[in-house]
Amino acid sequence: MERRTIDPRPGWQQTVEEQGLIYPLTRYPDDSLRPYWDESAYYVFSLREVEALEEVVEELHRMCLAAAEHIVTADRFADLGITDPRVAELVTEAWRRRAELPSLYGRFDLRYDGTGPAKLLEYNADTPTSLVEAASPQWFWMADRFPGADQWNSLHERLVAAWKRQAALLPPGNPLYFAHSSADELGEDLMTVAYLKETAEQAGLDTDWISMEEIGWDPLSGRFVDNQLRFIRSCFKLYPWEWLTTDRFADHVLDTLDNGGGTGTTLWIEPAWKMLLSNKALLAILWELYPDHPNLLPAYLDGPHELARTTGYVAKPLLGREGAGVTIHAPGATPVVRDEEDPCCYQELAPLPSFDGNRVVLGAWVVEDESAGLGIRESSGPITDEYARFLPHVIL
């Protein structure tokens, strides 16, 4: 793994926008605009490295599925902050019937510097973003800059193939809706949903658009409807399950949930069991089940334990995103244990590797159960936040 600098292509901004990346720039607090898509540098991997990382990702995915089974069978829902028995029951049902429910993709965030084993930082298998830039613009960047080279990137083909395989699980005779929140000001959610809609259409599915805020409730039929009062039988939502099960329409979501077998009226993608894999408590449960695994970091739910005096630790909210609420604690500092109102996971402090002063995290994708691609984000500080930059990579 190596970071190399290069001159950006002339007209790069227009190019990547045409390839689906509608927000190539990030607005900073001083109101300046700086590249989010950053092709002034790139990362190089060997084929041997990538093949090893692919094996790690698929092993981690299998371990996460085993951890999900443990959570369900051992009734560990409270550790995830899921205290509503009805939600726990529906998640359990979704897990037990997961073969009947479409499930598409997820992203592992890994610490890796090219020398030691990759370490799992977290897993988002419910609403992961940075998909478009990983699947499309970086592939075309490679074709322009390194024709004939290769890249860890089969995302597009695997997504289309996944929709084709799972089409039979969708309710017949109705379009598959793609929904995002109109509250997203950056356009990231819109861009991600638009791209996934395109892959579904290439798989031959009938699709339609809607925002989460436009979804209506018909009290006469007891069903969700679109803005033309058509029933919504299936919907891919870039909207976290923890919001869907707690907002003002949560009771309707739970009442009408199609958890397989056509017993409800609305099938949501990703399915409810993905709540088990997009919660930081998963990190601590993995460490319980696989202690000292080379690709895991020690993690706990009831406090930092020995990490407070040895390595230091990172306190992560169970449901935080984009680094929100994450705090870093150096070794020897007075331990800070959050209360039940603010639960978190305490994970060993493993500082992100620095390449030319840039802190790097690898976003490794899975589609269904297979490794599918890589996206790299750089940040200036120790936490990967909304000001991180995306850099392309190539296998040489």
Coordinates of N, CA, C and O in Angstrom, one line a residue, residues 26-96:
T26 N -16.7 19.9 -1.0 CA -17.2 20.0 0.4 C -17.1 21.4 0.9 O -16.1 22.1 0.7
R27 N -18.2 21.9 1.4 CA -18.2 23.3 2.0 C -17.7 23.2 3.5 O -18.3 22.5 4.3
Y28 N -16.7 24.0 3.8 CA -16.1 24.0 5.1 C -16.7 25.1 6.0 O -17.4 26.0 5.4
P29 N -16.5 25.1 7.3 CA -17.1 26.1 8.2 C -16.7 27.5 7.8 O -17.5 28.4 8.1
D30 N -15.6 27.7 7.1 CA -15.2 29.1 6.7 C -15.8 29.4 5.4 O -15.5 30.5 4.8
D31 N -16.8 28.6 4.9 CA -17.5 28.8 3.7 C -16.7 28.5 2.4 O -17.2 28.8 1.3
S32 N -15.5 28.0 2.6 CA -14.7 27.7 1.4 C -15.1 26.3 0.9 O -15.7 25.5 1.6
L33 N -14.9 26.1 -0.4 CA -15.2 24.8 -1.1 C -13.9 24.1 -1.4 O -13.0 24.7 -2.0
R34 N -13.8 22.9 -1.0 CA -12.5 22.1 -1.2 C -13.0 20.7 -1.8 O -14.1 20.3 -1.5
P35 N -12.1 20.1 -2.5 CA -12.4 18.8 -3.2 C -12.8 17.8 -2.2 O -12.1 17.5 -1.2
Y36 N -14.0 17.1 -2.4 CA -14.3 15.9 -1.7 C -13.7 14.7 -2.5 O -13.0 13.9 -2.0
W37 N -14.0 14.8 -3.8 CA -13.3 13.8 -4.7 C -11.9 14.4 -5.0 O -11.7 15.5 -5.6
D38 N -10.9 13.7 -4.5 CA -9.5 14.3 -4.5 C -8.6 13.4 -5.4 O -8.2 12.3 -4.9
E39 N -8.4 13.8 -6.6 CA -7.5 12.9 -7.5 C -6.1 13.6 -7.6 O -5.4 13.3 -8.6
S40 N -5.7 14.4 -6.7 CA -4.3 14.9 -6.7 C -3.4 13.8 -6.1 O -2.2 14.0 -6.1
A41 N -4.0 12.8 -5.6 CA -3.2 11.6 -5.1 C -4.0 10.4 -5.3 O -5.2 10.4 -5.5
Y42 N -3.3 9.2 -5.2 CA -4.1 8.0 -5.3 C -3.3 6.9 -4.5 O -2.1 7.1 -4.1
Y43 N -3.9 5.8 -4.3 CA -3.3 4.7 -3.5 C -3.0 3.5 -4.4 O -3.8 3.2 -5.3
V44 N -1.9 2.9 -4.2 CA -1.5 1.7 -5.0 C -1.4 0.5 -4.1 O -0.9 0.6 -3.0
F45 N -2.0 -0.6 -4.5 CA -2.0 -1.9 -3.8 C -1.4 -2.9 -4.8 O -1.5 -2.8 -6.0
S46 N -0.8 -4.0 -4.2 CA -0.4 -5.1 -4.9 C -1.6 -6.1 -5.0 O -2.5 -6.0 -4.1
L47 N -1.6 -6.9 -6.0 CA -2.7 -7.9 -6.1 C -2.8 -8.8 -4.9 O -3.8 -9.2 -4.4
R48 N -1.6 -9.2 -4.4 CA -1.5 -10.0 -3.3 C -2.2 -9.4 -2.0 O -2.9 -10.1 -1.3
E49 N -1.9 -8.1 -1.9 CA -2.6 -7.4 -0.8 C -4.1 -7.4 -0.9 O -4.8 -7.7 0.1
V50 N -4.6 -7.1 -2.1 CA -6.0 -7.0 -2.3 C -6.7 -8.4 -2.1 O -7.7 -8.5 -1.4
E51 N -6.1 -9.4 -2.6 CA -6.6 -10.8 -2.4 C -6.7 -11.1 -0.9 O -7.7 -11.7 -0.4
A52 N -5.7 -10.7 -0.1 CA -5.7 -11.0 1.3 C -6.8 -10.2 2.0 O -7.5 -10.7 2.9
L53 N -6.9 -8.9 1.6 CA -8.0 -8.1 2.2 C -9.4 -8.6 1.9 O -10.3 -8.6 2.7
E54 N -9.5 -9.1 0.7 CA -10.8 -9.7 0.3 C -11.2 -10.9 1.2 O -12.3 -11.0 1.6
E55 N -10.2 -11.7 1.5 CA -10.5 -12.8 2.4 C -10.8 -12.3 3.8 O -11.7 -12.9 4.5
V56 N -10.1 -11.3 4.3 CA -10.4 -10.7 5.6 C -11.9 -10.2 5.6 O -12.6 -10.5 6.6
V57 N -12.3 -9.5 4.6 CA -13.6 -8.9 4.6 C -14.7 -10.0 4.6 O -15.7 -9.9 5.4
E58 N -14.5 -11.0 3.8 CA -15.5 -12.1 3.8 C -15.5 -12.9 5.1 O -16.6 -13.3 5.6
E59 N -14.4 -13.0 5.8 CA -14.4 -13.7 7.1 C -15.1 -12.8 8.1 O -15.8 -13.3 8.9
L60 N -14.8 -11.5 8.1 CA -15.4 -10.6 9.0 C -17.0 -10.6 8.8 O -17.7 -10.6 9.8
H61 N -17.4 -10.7 7.6 CA -18.8 -10.7 7.3 C -19.4 -12.0 7.9 O -20.5 -11.9 8.5
R62 N -18.8 -13.1 7.7 CA -19.3 -14.4 8.3 C -19.4 -14.3 9.8 O -20.3 -14.7 10.4
M63 N -18.3 -13.7 10.4 CA -18.3 -13.5 11.9 C -19.5 -12.6 12.3 O -20.1 -12.8 13.4
C64 N -19.7 -11.5 11.6 CA -20.8 -10.6 11.9 C -22.2 -11.3 11.8 O -23.1 -11.1 12.7
L65 N -22.4 -12.2 10.9 CA -23.6 -13.0 10.8 C -23.7 -13.9 12.0 O -24.8 -14.1 12.5
A66 N -22.6 -14.5 12.4 CA -22.6 -15.4 13.6 C -23.0 -14.6 14.8 O -23.7 -15.0 15.7
A67 N -22.4 -13.4 14.9 CA -22.7 -12.5 16.0 C -24.2 -12.1 16.0 O -24.8 -12.0 17.1
A68 N -24.8 -11.9 14.8 CA -26.2 -11.6 14.8 C -27.1 -12.7 15.3 O -28.0 -12.6 16.0
E69 N -26.7 -14.0 14.9 CA -27.4 -15.1 15.4 C -27.3 -15.2 16.9 O -28.2 -15.5 17.6
H70 N -26.1 -14.9 17.5 CA -25.9 -14.9 18.9 C -26.8 -13.9 19.6 O -27.4 -14.2 20.6
I71 N -26.9 -12.7 19.0 CA -27.7 -11.6 19.6 C -29.1 -12.1 19.7 O -29.8 -11.9 20.7
V72 N -29.6 -12.7 18.7 CA -31.0 -13.1 18.6 C -31.3 -14.3 19.6 O -32.2 -14.3 20.4
T73 N -30.4 -15.3 19.5 CA -30.7 -16.5 20.4 C -30.4 -16.2 21.8 O -31.1 -16.8 22.7
A74 N -29.5 -15.4 22.2 CA -29.2 -15.0 23.6 C -30.0 -13.9 24.1 O -29.8 -13.4 25.2
D75 N -30.8 -13.3 23.2 CA -31.6 -12.1 23.6 C -30.8 -11.0 24.1 O -31.0 -10.5 25.2
R76 N -29.8 -10.5 23.3 CA -28.9 -9.5 23.7 C -29.4 -8.1 23.1 O -28.6 -7.2 23.0
F77 N -30.7 -8.0 22.8 CA -31.2 -6.8 22.2 C -30.9 -5.5 23.1 O -30.7 -4.4 22.6
A78 N -31.0 -5.7 24.4 CA -30.8 -4.6 25.3 C -29.4 -4.0 25.1 O -29.2 -2.8 25.3
D79 N -28.5 -4.8 24.8 CA -27.1 -4.4 24.7 C -27.0 -3.4 23.4 O -26.1 -2.6 23.3
L80 N -27.9 -3.6 22.5 CA -27.9 -2.7 21.3 C -28.8 -1.5 21.5 O -29.0 -0.7 20.6
G81 N -29.4 -1.4 22.7 CA -30.3 -0.3 22.9 C -31.7 -0.5 22.4 O -32.5 0.4 22.3
I82 N -32.0 -1.7 22.0 CA -33.3 -2.1 21.5 C -34.1 -2.6 22.7 O -34.0 -3.8 23.1
T83 N -34.9 -1.7 23.2 CA -35.7 -2.1 24.4 C -37.2 -2.3 24.2 O -37.9 -2.7 25.1
D84 N -37.6 -2.0 23.0 CA -39.0 -2.2 22.6 C -39.2 -3.6 22.3 O -38.6 -4.1 21.3
P85 N -40.0 -4.4 23.0 CA -40.1 -5.9 22.8 C -40.7 -6.1 21.4 O -40.3 -7.1 20.7
R86 N -41.5 -5.2 20.9 CA -42.1 -5.4 19.6 C -41.0 -5.3 18.5 O -41.0 -6.1 17.5
V87 N -40.1 -4.3 18.6 CA -39.1 -4.2 17.6 C -38.1 -5.4 17.7 O -37.8 -6.0 16.6
A88 N -37.8 -5.9 18.9 CA -36.9 -7.0 19.0 C -37.6 -8.3 18.4 O -36.9 -9.1 17.7
E89 N -38.9 -8.4 18.6 CA -39.6 -9.5 18.0 C -39.6 -9.5 16.5 O -39.4 -10.5 15.8
L90 N -39.8 -8.3 15.9 CA -39.8 -8.2 14.4 C -38.4 -8.4 13.9 O -38.2 -9.0 12.8
V91 N -37.4 -7.9 14.5 CA -36.0 -8.1 14.1 C -35.7 -9.6 14.1 O -35.1 -10.1 13.2
T92 N -36.1 -10.3 15.2 CA -35.9 -11.7 15.3 C -36.6 -12.4 14.2 O -36.0 -13.3 13.5
E93 N -37.8 -12.1 13.9 CA -38.5 -12.7 12.8 C -37.8 -12.5 11.4 O -37.7 -13.4 10.6
A94 N -37.4 -11.2 11.2 CA -36.7 -10.9 10.0 C -35.4 -11.7 9.9 O -35.0 -12.2 8.8
W95 N -34.7 -11.9 11.0 CA -33.5 -12.7 11.0 C -33.8 -14.2 10.6 O -33.1 -14.8 9.8
R96 N -34.8 -14.7 11.3 CA -35.1 -16.1 11.0 C -35.6 -16.4 9.6 O -35.4 -17.5 9.1

